[in-house]
Coordinates of N, CA and C in Angstrom, one line a residue:
M1 N 30.0 -31.7 -35.0 CA 29.5 -30.1 -34.1 C 29.4 -30.8 -33.0
S2 N 29.9 -29.5 -32.1 CA 30.1 -29.7 -30.5 C 28.5 -29.5 -30.1
H3 N 28.2 -30.1 -28.6 CA 27.0 -30.5 -28.0 C 26.9 -28.8 -27.7
E4 N 27.8 -27.8 -27.5 CA 27.2 -26.5 -26.8 C 26.8 -25.9 -28.4
V5 N 27.4 -26.0 -29.5 CA 26.7 -25.4 -30.6 C 25.2 -26.2 -30.6
L6 N 25.3 -27.6 -30.4 CA 23.8 -28.0 -31.3 C 22.6 -27.5 -30.3
E7 N 23.1 -27.2 -28.6 CA 21.8 -26.8 -27.6 C 21.9 -25.4 -28.0
L8 N 22.9 -24.4 -28.5 CA 22.4 -23.2 -29.1 C 21.6 -23.2 -30.0
K9 N 22.0 -24.3 -30.9 CA 20.7 -23.8 -32.5 C 19.3 -24.9 -32.1
R10 N 19.3 -25.6 -31.3 CA 18.1 -26.1 -30.5 C 17.5 -25.0 -30.0
R11 N 17.8 -24.1 -29.2 CA 17.6 -23.0 -28.3 C 16.7 -22.1 -29.2
Q12 N 17.9 -21.6 -30.3 CA 17.2 -20.7 -31.5 C 16.1 -21.2 -32.1
E13 N 16.3 -22.3 -32.7 CA 14.9 -22.9 -33.2 C 13.4 -23.0 -32.4
T14 N 13.8 -23.4 -30.8 CA 12.5 -23.3 -30.1 C 12.2 -21.9 -29.9
L15 N 13.0 -21.0 -29.8 CA 12.8 -19.5 -29.3 C 12.0 -18.8 -30.5
G16 N 12.3 -19.1 -31.9 CA 11.5 -19.0 -32.9 C 10.1 -19.2 -33.0
Q17 N 9.9 -20.7 -32.8 CA 8.9 -21.2 -32.7 C 7.9 -20.5 -31.7
A18 N 8.5 -19.8 -30.6 CA 7.6 -19.4 -29.6 C 7.4 -17.9 -30.0
Q19 N 8.6 -17.1 -30.7 CA 7.9 -16.0 -31.1 C 7.0 -15.6 -31.9
Q20 N 6.4 -17.0 -32.7 CA 5.3 -17.2 -33.5 C 4.0 -17.7 -32.9
A21 N 4.5 -17.9 -31.8 CA 3.1 -18.7 -30.8 C 2.2 -17.9 -31.1
P22 N 0.8 -18.1 -31.5 CA -0.5 -17.0 -31.8 C -1.4 -17.5 -30.8
G23 N -1.9 -16.1 -30.1 CA -2.9 -16.5 -29.2 C -2.2 -16.6 -27.6
R24 N -1.1 -16.4 -27.4 CA -0.2 -16.4 -26.5 C -0.4 -14.8 -25.5
F25 N -0.8 -15.1 -24.0 CA -1.0 -13.9 -23.4 C 0.5 -13.3 -23.1
D26 N 0.2 -11.9 -23.8 CA 1.0 -11.2 -23.8 C 1.5 -9.8 -22.6
I27 N 2.2 -10.2 -21.6 CA 2.1 -9.4 -20.2 C 2.9 -8.0 -20.8
Y28 N 4.0 -7.8 -21.8 CA 4.2 -6.7 -21.8 C 3.2 -5.6 -22.8
S29 N 2.7 -6.0 -23.7 CA 1.6 -5.6 -24.7 C 1.1 -4.3 -24.2
S30 N 0.2 -4.2 -23.4 CA -0.4 -3.1 -22.7 C 0.1 -2.0 -22.3
I31 N 0.9 -2.2 -21.5 CA 1.9 -1.3 -20.4 C 3.0 -0.6 -21.4
H32 N 3.2 -1.6 -22.1 CA 4.2 -0.8 -23.0 C 3.6 0.3 -24.4
K33 N 2.4 -0.3 -24.3 CA 1.7 0.8 -25.6 C 1.5 2.0 -24.4
A34 N 1.1 1.9 -23.3 CA 0.6 3.4 -22.6 C 2.1 4.0 -22.4
L35 N 3.3 3.4 -22.3 CA 5.0 3.8 -22.0 C 5.0 4.5 -23.2
R36 N 5.0 3.9 -24.4 CA 5.0 4.9 -25.5 C 3.9 5.8 -25.7
C37 N 2.8 5.8 -25.3 CA 1.7 6.9 -25.6 C 2.6 8.0 -24.5
Y38 N 2.6 7.6 -23.3 CA 3.2 8.6 -22.2 C 4.3 9.1 -22.9
M39 N 5.3 8.7 -23.1 CA 6.6 9.4 -23.3 C 6.5 10.2 -24.8
G40 N 5.7 9.8 -25.8 CA 5.4 10.7 -26.7 C 4.5 12.0 -26.6
E41 N 3.9 12.0 -25.6 CA 3.2 12.9 -25.3 C 4.2 14.3 -24.2
V42 N 4.8 13.5 -23.6 CA 5.8 14.2 -22.5 C 7.3 15.2 -23.1
L43 N 7.5 13.8 -24.4 CA 8.8 14.3 -25.2 C 8.1 15.9 -26.1
A44 N 6.7 15.7 -26.4 CA 6.3 16.9 -27.4 C 5.8 17.9 -26.3
A45 N 5.6 17.6 -25.2 CA 5.6 18.7 -24.3 C 6.8 19.7 -24.0
V46 N 7.9 18.8 -23.8 CA 9.3 19.3 -23.8 C 9.8 20.3 -24.9
G47 N 9.3 19.8 -26.0 CA 9.8 20.4 -27.3 C 8.8 21.9 -27.4
R48 N 7.7 21.8 -27.0 CA 6.7 23.1 -27.3 C 6.9 24.0 -26.6
V49 N 7.4 23.7 -25.1 CA 7.3 24.5 -23.8 C 7.8 26.1 -24.0
D50 N 6.9 27.2 -23.9 CA 7.6 28.6 -23.7 C 8.5 29.0 -22.4
I51 N 9.8 28.9 -22.9 CA 10.6 29.0 -21.7 C 10.5 30.9 -21.3
D52 N 9.6 31.2 -21.8 CA 9.5 32.5 -20.8 C 8.5 32.8 -20.0
D53 N 7.7 31.3 -20.3 CA 6.5 31.3 -19.1 C 6.9 30.6 -17.7
D54 N 7.3 30.9 -16.4 CA 7.8 30.2 -15.4 C 6.6 29.5 -15.0
A55 N 5.5 29.5 -15.1 CA 4.2 28.7 -14.8 C 4.4 27.1 -16.0
E56 N 5.0 27.3 -17.0 CA 4.7 26.2 -18.2 C 5.9 25.6 -18.0
V57 N 6.9 26.1 -18.1 CA 8.0 25.5 -17.5 C 8.2 24.6 -16.4
E58 N 7.7 25.0 -15.4 CA 7.6 24.1 -14.2 C 6.4 23.1 -14.3
E59 N 5.7 23.1 -15.3 CA 4.4 22.2 -15.3 C 5.1 21.1 -16.2
T60 N 5.9 21.4 -17.2 CA 6.7 20.6 -17.8 C 7.4 19.8 -17.4
A61 N 8.4 20.3 -16.5 CA 9.2 20.1 -15.8 C 8.8 19.1 -14.9
S62 N 7.6 19.3 -14.5 CA 6.8 18.2 -13.3 C 6.3 17.0 -14.2
Q63 N 6.0 17.2 -15.6 CA 5.5 16.2 -16.2 C 6.6 15.2 -16.9
V64 N 7.8 15.8 -16.9 CA 9.3 15.1 -16.8 C 9.2 14.0 -16.0
R65 N 9.3 14.4 -14.9 CA 9.6 13.8 -13.3 C 8.6 12.9 -13.4
G66 N 7.2 13.2 -13.8 CA 6.3 12.2 -13.7 C 6.3 10.9 -14.1
L67 N 7.0 11.4 -15.5 CA 7.1 10.0 -16.5 C 8.3 9.2 -15.9
I68 N 9.5 9.9 -15.4 CA 10.4 9.2 -15.2 C 10.2 8.2 -13.8
D69 N 9.1 8.8 -12.9 CA 8.5 8.1 -11.9 C 8.1 6.8 -12.3
V70 N 7.0 7.0 -13.6 CA 6.3 5.9 -13.7 C 7.3 4.7 -14.5
L71 N 8.5 5.4 -15.0 CA 8.8 4.3 -16.2 C 10.2 3.8 -14.6
S72 N 10.5 4.4 -13.8 CA 11.3 3.8 -12.7 C 10.1 2.5 -11.8
M73 N 9.4 3.0 -12.2 CA 8.4 1.7 -11.5 C 8.2 0.7 -11.9
H74 N 7.7 1.0 -13.8 CA 8.0 -0.1 -14.2 C 9.4 -1.1 -14.4
L75 N 10.4 0.0 -14.4 CA 11.4 -1.0 -14.6 C 11.7 -1.9 -13.5
D76 N 11.4 -1.5 -12.4 CA 11.6 -2.0 -10.6 C 10.5 -3.4 -11.0
V77 N 9.1 -3.3 -11.6 CA 8.5 -4.0 -11.2 C 9.0 -5.6 -12.4
E78 N 9.5 -5.3 -13.5 CA 10.0 -6.2 -14.3 C 11.1 -6.3 -13.9
N79 N 12.4 -5.5 -13.2 CA 13.1 -6.8 -12.5 C 12.8 -7.6 -11.3
R80 N 11.9 -7.1 -10.4 CA 11.1 -8.0 -9.6 C 10.5 -9.4 -9.7
F81 N 9.9 -9.3 -10.8 CA 8.7 -10.1 -11.3 C 9.4 -10.8 -12.4
L82 N 9.0 -10.2 -13.5 CA 9.7 -10.9 -14.8 C 10.8 -11.5 -14.9
H83 N 11.6 -10.8 -14.6 CA 13.4 -11.4 -14.5 C 13.6 -12.3 -13.7
V84 N 12.8 -12.4 -12.7 CA 13.1 -13.1 -11.6 C 12.2 -14.6 -12.2
A85 N 11.1 -14.4 -12.6 CA 10.7 -15.8 -13.5 C 11.3 -16.4 -14.7
M86 N 11.8 -15.3 -15.3 CA 12.6 -15.7 -16.2 C 13.8 -16.5 -15.7
H87 N 14.8 -16.0 -14.9 CA 15.8 -16.6 -14.0 C 15.5 -18.3 -13.5
D88 N 14.4 -17.9 -12.8 CA 14.0 -19.4 -12.3 C 14.1 -20.4 -13.2
R89 N 13.4 -20.3 -14.5 CA 13.5 -21.3 -15.3 C 14.3 -21.3 -16.3
S90 N 15.1 -20.4 -16.9 CA 15.9 -20.4 -17.8 C 17.1 -18.9 -17.3
P91 N 17.9 -19.4 -16.3 CA 19.1 -19.0 -15.7 C 19.8 -17.9 -16.8
G92 N 20.0 -17.0 -17.0 CA 20.7 -15.7 -17.5 C 19.6 -15.4 -18.7
S93 N 18.6 -15.7 -18.9 CA 17.5 -15.1 -20.1 C 17.0 -14.1 -20.1
A94 N 17.4 -13.0 -19.0 CA 17.1 -11.8 -18.6 C 18.2 -10.9 -18.9
D95 N 19.4 -11.3 -18.6 CA 20.7 -10.6 -18.4 C 20.7 -9.4 -19.3
K96 N 20.4 -9.6 -20.8 CA 20.5 -8.3 -21.5 C 19.6 -7.1 -20.9
T97 N 18.3 -7.5 -20.8 CA 17.5 -6.5 -20.5 C 17.8 -6.1 -18.7
A98 N 18.1 -6.9 -18.0 CA 19.1 -6.4 -16.6 C 20.2 -5.4 -17.2
V99 N 20.7 -5.5 -18.1 CA 22.0 -4.5 -18.2 C 21.2 -3.5 -18.6
D100 N 19.9 -3.6 -20.0 CA 19.8 -2.2 -20.4 C 19.0 -1.4 -19.1
H101 N 18.5 -2.1 -18.0 CA 17.8 -1.4 -16.8 C 18.7 -0.9 -16.1
A102 N 19.8 -1.3 -15.9 CA 20.7 -0.4 -15.4 C 21.4 1.1 -15.8
G103 N 21.5 0.9 -17.2 CA 21.5 1.8 -18.0 C 20.6 3.4 -17.8
H104 N 19.2 2.3 -17.8 CA 18.0 3.2 -17.9 C 17.9 4.2 -16.7
E105 N 18.6 3.4 -15.4 CA 18.6 4.1 -14.3 C 19.5 5.3 -14.0
R106 N 20.6 5.5 -14.7 CA 21.8 6.1 -14.7 C 21.0 7.3 -15.5
S107 N 20.4 7.1 -16.8 CA 19.4 8.0 -17.6 C 18.7 8.7 -17.1
F108 N 17.6 8.0 -15.7 CA 16.5 9.0 -15.1 C 17.4 10.0 -14.5
E109 N 18.7 9.6 -14.0 CA 19.4 10.8 -12.7 C 19.6 11.7 -13.9
R110 N 20.0 11.6 -15.0 CA 20.6 12.4 -16.2 C 19.2 13.8 -16.1
L111 N 17.9 13.0 -16.6 CA 16.9 13.7 -17.3 C 16.3 14.5 -16.0
E112 N 16.2 13.8 -14.6 CA 15.9 14.4 -13.7 C 16.6 15.9 -13.2
A113 N 18.1 15.9 -13.4 CA 18.7 16.8 -13.2 C 18.4 17.8 -14.5
L114 N 18.5 17.6 -15.3 CA 18.1 18.4 -16.6 C 16.9 19.0 -16.3
S115 N 15.8 18.4 -15.4 CA 14.4 19.0 -15.4 C 14.7 19.7 -14.8
G116 N 15.5 20.0 -13.9 CA 15.6 21.0 -12.7 C 16.1 22.1 -13.0
E117 N 17.2 21.9 -14.0 CA 17.9 22.8 -14.4 C 17.1 23.9 -15.6
A118 N 16.3 23.0 -16.1 CA 15.3 23.7 -16.8 C 14.4 24.6 -16.3
Q119 N 13.7 24.3 -15.2 CA 12.9 25.2 -14.2 C 13.5 26.3 -13.5
F120 N 14.7 25.6 -13.0 CA 15.0 26.7 -12.0 C 16.2 27.6 -12.7
R121 N 16.7 27.4 -14.0 CA 17.4 28.8 -14.2 C 16.4 29.4 -15.5
T122 N 17.3 30.7 -15.7 CA 16.5 31.9 -16.8 C 17.4 32.0 -17.7
G123 N 16.5 32.7 -18.6 CA 17.1 33.5 -19.9 C 17.8 32.3 -20.8
D124 N 19.2 32.6 -21.2 CA 20.0 31.8 -21.7 C 20.3 30.1 -21.7
L125 N 20.4 30.3 -20.1 CA 20.5 29.0 -19.6 C 19.6 28.5 -19.6
R126 N 18.3 28.6 -19.4 CA 17.3 27.7 -19.2 C 17.0 27.6 -20.9
R127 N 17.4 28.3 -21.6 CA 16.6 28.0 -23.2 C 17.7 26.7 -23.4
A128 N 18.8 26.9 -22.7 CA 20.0 25.7 -23.4 C 19.6 24.7 -22.8
A129 N 19.2 24.7 -21.4 CA 19.0 23.3 -20.4 C 17.8 22.8 -21.4
V130 N 16.8 23.6 -21.3 CA 15.3 22.8 -22.0 C 16.1 22.4 -23.4
Q131 N 16.7 22.6 -24.3 CA 17.0 21.8 -25.6 C 18.3 21.0 -25.6
Q132 N 18.6 20.7 -24.0 CA 19.3 19.5 -23.7 C 18.4 18.3 -23.3
L133 N 17.7 18.6 -22.4 CA 16.7 17.9 -21.8 C 15.9 17.2 -23.1
Y134 N 15.5 17.8 -24.1 CA 14.7 17.6 -25.2 C 15.5 16.7 -26.0
R135 N 16.5 16.9 -26.1 CA 17.4 16.0 -27.1 C 18.1 14.6 -26.4
E136 N 18.2 15.1 -24.6 CA 18.4 13.8 -24.3 C 17.3 12.6 -23.9
L137 N 16.3 13.3 -23.9 CA 15.1 12.7 -23.8 C 15.0 12.1 -25.2
A138 N 15.0 12.5 -26.0 CA 14.7 12.1 -27.4 C 15.4 10.8 -27.4
V139 N 16.7 11.0 -27.1 CA 17.5 9.9 -27.5 C 17.5 8.8 -26.5
F140 N 16.9 9.0 -25.2 CA 16.4 8.0 -23.7 C 15.3 7.1 -24.7
I141 N 14.3 7.8 -25.2 CA 13.2 7.3 -25.7 C 13.4 6.5 -26.7
A142 N 14.2 6.9 -27.6 CA 14.5 6.1 -28.8 C 14.8 4.7 -28.1
E143 N 16.2 4.9 -27.7 CA 16.7 3.2 -26.9 C 15.7 2.8 -26.2
N144 N 14.8 3.4 -25.6 CA 14.2 2.4 -24.5 C 12.9 2.0 -25.6
L145 N 12.5 2.2 -26.9 CA 11.5 2.0 -27.8 C 12.3 0.6 -28.7
E146 N 13.7 0.6 -28.6 CA 14.1 -0.5 -29.0 C 13.8 -1.7 -28.2
H147 N 14.4 -1.2 -26.9 CA 14.4 -2.0 -25.8 C 13.1 -2.5 -25.5
M148 N 12.1 -2.1 -25.6 CA 10.5 -2.6 -25.2 C 10.3 -3.7 -26.2
N149 N 10.8 -3.3 -27.7 CA 10.7 -4.2 -28.5 C 11.6 -5.5 -28.6
Y150 N 12.7 -5.3 -28.1 CA 13.8 -6.9 -27.8 C 12.6 -7.3 -26.4
E151 N 11.9 -6.6 -25.6 CA 11.3 -7.6 -24.4 C 10.2 -8.0 -25.1
E152 N 9.6 -7.7 -26.1 CA 8.4 -8.2 -26.5 C 8.5 -9.3 -27.5
V153 N 9.7 -9.4 -28.2 CA 9.8 -10.8 -28.4 C 10.9 -11.6 -28.1
E154 N 12.2 -11.1 -27.5 CA 13.0 -12.0 -26.8 C 12.2 -12.7 -25.8
N155 N 12.0 -11.7 -24.6 CA 11.7 -11.7 -23.6 C 10.7 -12.7 -23.7
N156 N 9.6 -12.5 -24.4 CA 8.2 -13.3 -24.3 C 8.6 -14.7 -24.8
A157 N 9.4 -14.4 -25.7 CA 9.8 -16.2 -25.9 C 10.1 -16.8 -25.2
V158 N 10.8 -16.6 -24.2 CA 11.3 -17.1 -23.2 C 10.1 -17.5 -22.1
L159 N 9.5 -16.6 -22.1 CA 8.0 -16.4 -21.1 C 7.2 -17.8 -21.4
W160 N 6.9 -17.6 -22.9 CA 6.1 -18.6 -23.2 C 6.7 -19.9 -23.3
L161 N 7.9 -20.1 -23.5 CA 8.5 -21.3 -23.1 C 8.1 -21.8 -21.8
T162 N 8.5 -20.9 -20.8 CA 8.7 -21.8 -19.5 C 7.4 -21.9 -18.8
H163 N 6.6 -20.8 -19.1 CA 5.4 -20.4 -18.3 C 4.1 -20.6 -18.7
T164 N 2.9 -20.9 -18.5 CA 1.5 -21.3 -18.8 C 0.8 -20.1 -19.0
D165 N 0.3 -19.7 -20.0 CA -1.0 -18.3 -19.5 C -1.1 -17.8 -18.2
A166 N -1.7 -19.2 -17.8 CA -2.2 -18.6 -16.3 C -1.3 -18.3 -15.3
E167 N -0.1 -18.9 -15.7 CA 0.9 -18.4 -14.7 C 1.6 -17.1 -14.9
L168 N 1.5 -16.6 -15.9 CA 1.8 -15.0 -16.7 C 0.6 -14.4 -15.9
R169 N -0.5 -14.7 -16.2 CA -1.4 -13.9 -15.6 C -1.6 -13.6 -13.9
Q170 N -0.8 -14.6 -13.5 CA -0.9 -14.7 -11.9 C 0.1 -13.6 -11.8
V171 N 1.6 -13.6 -12.4 CA 2.5 -12.8 -12.5 C 2.2 -10.9 -12.5
E172 N 1.0 -11.0 -13.6 CA 0.5 -9.7 -14.0 C -0.3 -9.3 -12.7
Q173 N -1.2 -10.3 -11.9 CA -1.7 -9.8 -11.1 C -1.4 -9.7 -9.5
A174 N 0.1 -10.3 -9.6 CA 1.1 -9.9 -8.3 C 1.3 -8.4 -8.6
I175 N 1.8 -8.1 -9.8 CA 2.6 -6.7 -10.3 C 1.2 -5.6 -9.9
V176 N 0.1 -5.8 -10.3 CA -0.6 -4.9 -10.1 C -1.1 -4.7 -8.9
S177 N -1.3 -5.5 -8.1 CA -1.9 -5.6 -6.8 C -1.0 -4.7 -5.7
G178 N 0.6 -5.2 -6.2 CA 1.5 -4.0 -5.7 C 1.2 -2.5 -5.9
L179 N 0.7 -2.2 -6.7 CA 0.8 -1.0 -6.8 C -0.3 0.2 -6.1
S180 N 0.5 1.1 -5.8 CA -0.4 2.0 -5.1 C -1.3 2.6 -6.0
P181 N -2.6 2.9 -5.4 CA -3.8 3.5 -6.3 C -3.2 4.8 -7.1
E182 N -2.5 5.2 -6.6 CA -2.1 6.8 -7.4 C -1.3 5.9 -8.9
K183 N -0.5 5.6 -8.5 CA 0.1 4.6 -9.7 C -0.6 3.7 -10.6
K184 N -1.5 3.1 -10.2 CA -2.9 2.7 -10.9 C -3.2 3.3 -11.5
A185 N -4.1 4.6 -11.2 CA -4.8 5.5 -11.7 C -3.8 6.2 -12.7
T186 N -2.8 6.4 -12.8 CA -1.6 7.0 -13.9 C -1.5 6.0 -15.1
V187 N -1.2 4.7 -14.6 CA -1.1 3.8 -15.6 C -2.5 3.5 -16.5
M188 N -3.6 3.4 -15.8 CA -4.6 3.1 -16.6 C -4.9 4.6 -17.1
R189 N -4.7 5.6 -17.1 CA -5.1 6.5 -17.7 C -4.0 6.4 -19.1
W190 N -3.0 6.3 -19.3 CA -2.3 5.6 -20.4 C -2.4 4.8 -21.1
M191 N -3.0 3.8 -20.4 CA -3.6 2.6 -21.0 C -4.7 2.9 -21.9
I192 N -5.8 3.5 -21.3 CA -6.8 3.9 -21.7 C -6.8 4.9 -22.8
S193 N -5.5 5.3 -23.1 CA -5.4 6.5 -24.2 C -4.7 5.7 -25.5
S194 N -3.8 4.6 -25.1 CA -3.2 3.9 -26.1 C -3.6 2.5 -26.7
L195 N -4.5 1.8 -26.0 CA -5.1 0.7 -26.3 C -5.9 1.1 -27.8
S196 N -6.3 -0.2 -28.2 CA -7.4 -0.1 -29.3 C -8.8 0.1 -28.8
P197 N -9.6 0.1 -29.4 CA -11.0 -0.1 -28.7 C -11.3 -1.5 -28.3
A198 N -11.0 -2.5 -29.0 CA -11.3 -3.6 -28.4 C -10.5 -4.2 -27.3
E199 N -9.2 -3.8 -27.4 CA -8.4 -3.9 -26.4 C -8.9 -3.3 -24.8
R200 N -9.3 -1.9 -25.3 CA -9.7 -1.4 -23.8 C -10.9 -1.4 -23.6
A201 N -12.1 -1.9 -24.1 CA -13.5 -3.0 -23.8 C -12.8 -4.2 -22.7
E202 N -11.8 -4.7 -23.3 CA -11.6 -6.0 -22.7 C -10.8 -5.5 -21.5
L203 N -10.2 -4.7 -21.2 CA -9.5 -4.3 -20.0 C -10.6 -3.7 -19.1
L204 N -11.2 -2.7 -19.6 CA -12.0 -2.2 -18.4 C -13.1 -3.6 -18.1
S205 N -13.6 -4.4 -18.9 CA -14.2 -5.4 -18.5 C -13.7 -6.0 -17.4
K206 N -12.8 -6.1 -17.6 CA -12.0 -7.0 -16.6 C -11.8 -6.8 -15.0
V207 N -11.8 -5.1 -15.2 CA -11.5 -4.4 -14.2 C -12.9 -4.1 -13.1
R208 N -14.1 -4.3 -14.3 CA -15.5 -4.0 -13.8 C -15.7 -5.2 -12.9
Q209 N -15.2 -6.5 -13.2 CA -15.4 -7.7 -12.4 C -14.5 -7.8 -11.1
S210 N -13.8 -7.1 -10.9 CA -12.7 -7.2 -9.7 C -12.6 -5.9 -9.0
A211 N -13.2 -4.7 -9.7 CA -13.0 -3.6 -8.7 C -14.1 -3.5 -7.9
P212 N -14.4 -2.6 -6.8 CA -15.2 -2.1 -6.5 C -16.3 -0.9 -7.2
A213 N -17.6 -0.8 -7.0 CA -18.3 0.1 -8.2 C -17.6 1.2 -8.0
P214 N -17.6 2.1 -7.0 CA -16.7 3.3 -7.1 C -15.3 3.8 -7.6
A215 N -14.4 2.5 -7.6 CA -13.3 2.1 -8.2 C -13.5 2.5 -9.7
F216 N -14.5 1.7 -9.9 CA -14.9 1.4 -11.6 C -15.2 2.9 -12.1
E217 N -16.4 3.4 -11.5 CA -16.9 4.7 -11.8 C -15.7 5.7 -12.2
G218 N -14.7 5.6 -11.0 CA -13.7 6.4 -11.5 C -12.8 6.3 -12.4
I219 N -12.5 5.0 -12.9 CA -12.0 4.4 -13.9 C -12.6 5.1 -15.0
L220 N -14.2 4.9 -15.4 CA -15.0 5.1 -16.3 C -14.9 6.8 -16.5
A221 N -14.8 7.7 -15.3 CA -14.9 9.3 -15.8 C -13.3 9.6 -16.1
I222 N -12.3 8.7 -16.0 CA -11.2 8.9 -16.5 C -10.9 9.0 -18.0
A223 N -11.8 7.8 -18.5 CA -12.0 7.4 -20.3 C -12.9 8.6 -20.7
K224 N -14.2 8.8 -19.9 CA -14.5 9.6 -20.2 C -13.6 11.4 -20.7
R225 N -13.0 11.5 -19.8 CA -12.1 12.7 -20.0 C -11.1 12.5 -21.4
T226 N -10.5 11.4 -21.0 CA -9.5 11.2 -22.0 C -9.6 10.7 -23.3
L227 N -11.0 10.2 -23.9 CA -11.1 9.6 -25.0 C -11.6 10.6 -26.1
S228 N -11.6 10.5 -27.0 CA -12.2 11.2 -28.6 C -13.6 10.8 -28.0
E229 N -14.8 11.9 -28.5 CA -16.1 11.4 -28.5 C -16.5 10.1 -29.3
R230 N -15.7 9.4 -30.4 CA -15.8 8.7 -30.9 C -15.5 7.1 -30.2
D231 N -14.2 7.5 -29.7 CA -13.8 6.1 -28.8 C -14.5 6.0 -27.7
W232 N -15.1 7.2 -26.9 CA -15.7 7.0 -26.1 C -17.5 6.3 -26.3
T233 N -17.9 6.5 -27.4 CA -18.7 6.0 -27.5 C -18.8 3.9 -28.1
K234 N -17.7 4.1 -28.5 CA -16.9 2.4 -29.0 C -17.0 1.9 -27.7
L235 N -16.3 2.7 -26.6 CA -16.5 1.7 -25.1 C -17.5 1.5 -24.3
A236 N -18.2 2.6 -24.8 CA -19.7 3.1 -23.9 C -20.7 1.3 -24.8
A237 N -20.1 1.5 -25.9 CA -21.2 0.1 -26.6 C -20.5 -1.3 -26.4
G238 N -19.0 -1.4 -26.2 CA -18.5 -2.5 -25.7 C -18.7 -2.9 -24.6
L239 N -18.9 -2.0 -23.1 CA -19.3 -2.2 -21.9 C -20.9 -2.2 -21.9
G240 N -21.5 -2.1 -22.5 CA -22.9 -2.2 -23.0 C -23.6 -1.4 -21.6
I241 N -23.0 0.1 -21.8 CA -23.5 0.9 -20.5 C -23.9 2.4 -21.4
L242 N -25.1 3.3 -20.9 CA -25.0 4.4 -21.6 C -24.1 5.2 -21.4
P243 N -23.4 5.9 -22.3 CA -22.8 7.4 -21.9 C -23.1 8.0 -20.5
I244 N -22.0 8.0 -20.2 CA -22.4 9.2 -18.7 C -22.0 10.8 -19.0
A245 N -22.3 11.7 -18.3 CA -22.2 13.1 -18.9 C -20.5 13.3 -18.6
A246 N -20.0 14.7 -19.4 CA -19.0 15.1 -19.3 C -18.5 15.7 -17.8

């Protein structure tokens, strides 16, 4: 058996062990939950839009553009932070997801164009544009769900082999600190919606430790508006606070 085959076999075995490593910090988990939730909500909005209501069509097109903006931001930070971290210690290990990202950028341009057609066309042309937007957005989301799963399995395996949890948390902090307040608020809104009660309480506990009090109160207000009464009560209990007024 050649050295190259032996090395590939060793790497596959090592990656398999890393994929099963319990308790490691998963840098993808929370943001990917948020994006899955966001994509599903926007797809549903496009599917049910009233094409005879100009204001509703405009609002829905704006939702599509807002989603694309957040997805583009997420792609950019993965390229600049996670892919760089992987390549530095395991050259070539992020090549597949980098190729996927190039395809996503082309999809963003297409979906942007379709959202504009849906907004500014009328009658049968608008109906056709909305139908096309819905189908192409659905296909993009399906592909992106597979892509995110690959990252959570294969890219995480590389990151866990090459980085400590402390180093990965430093990478996450660098990503978060580089976001605008508007982007942070949008991401937080969808994270709050998508995380489990325990994950949600852990996230907001960390935010409370690092954010100024007014900023934390603003996030609590987002949670209050976003969550069901049951989930809000669980969050308030997890944070040890009294529920705030709606």
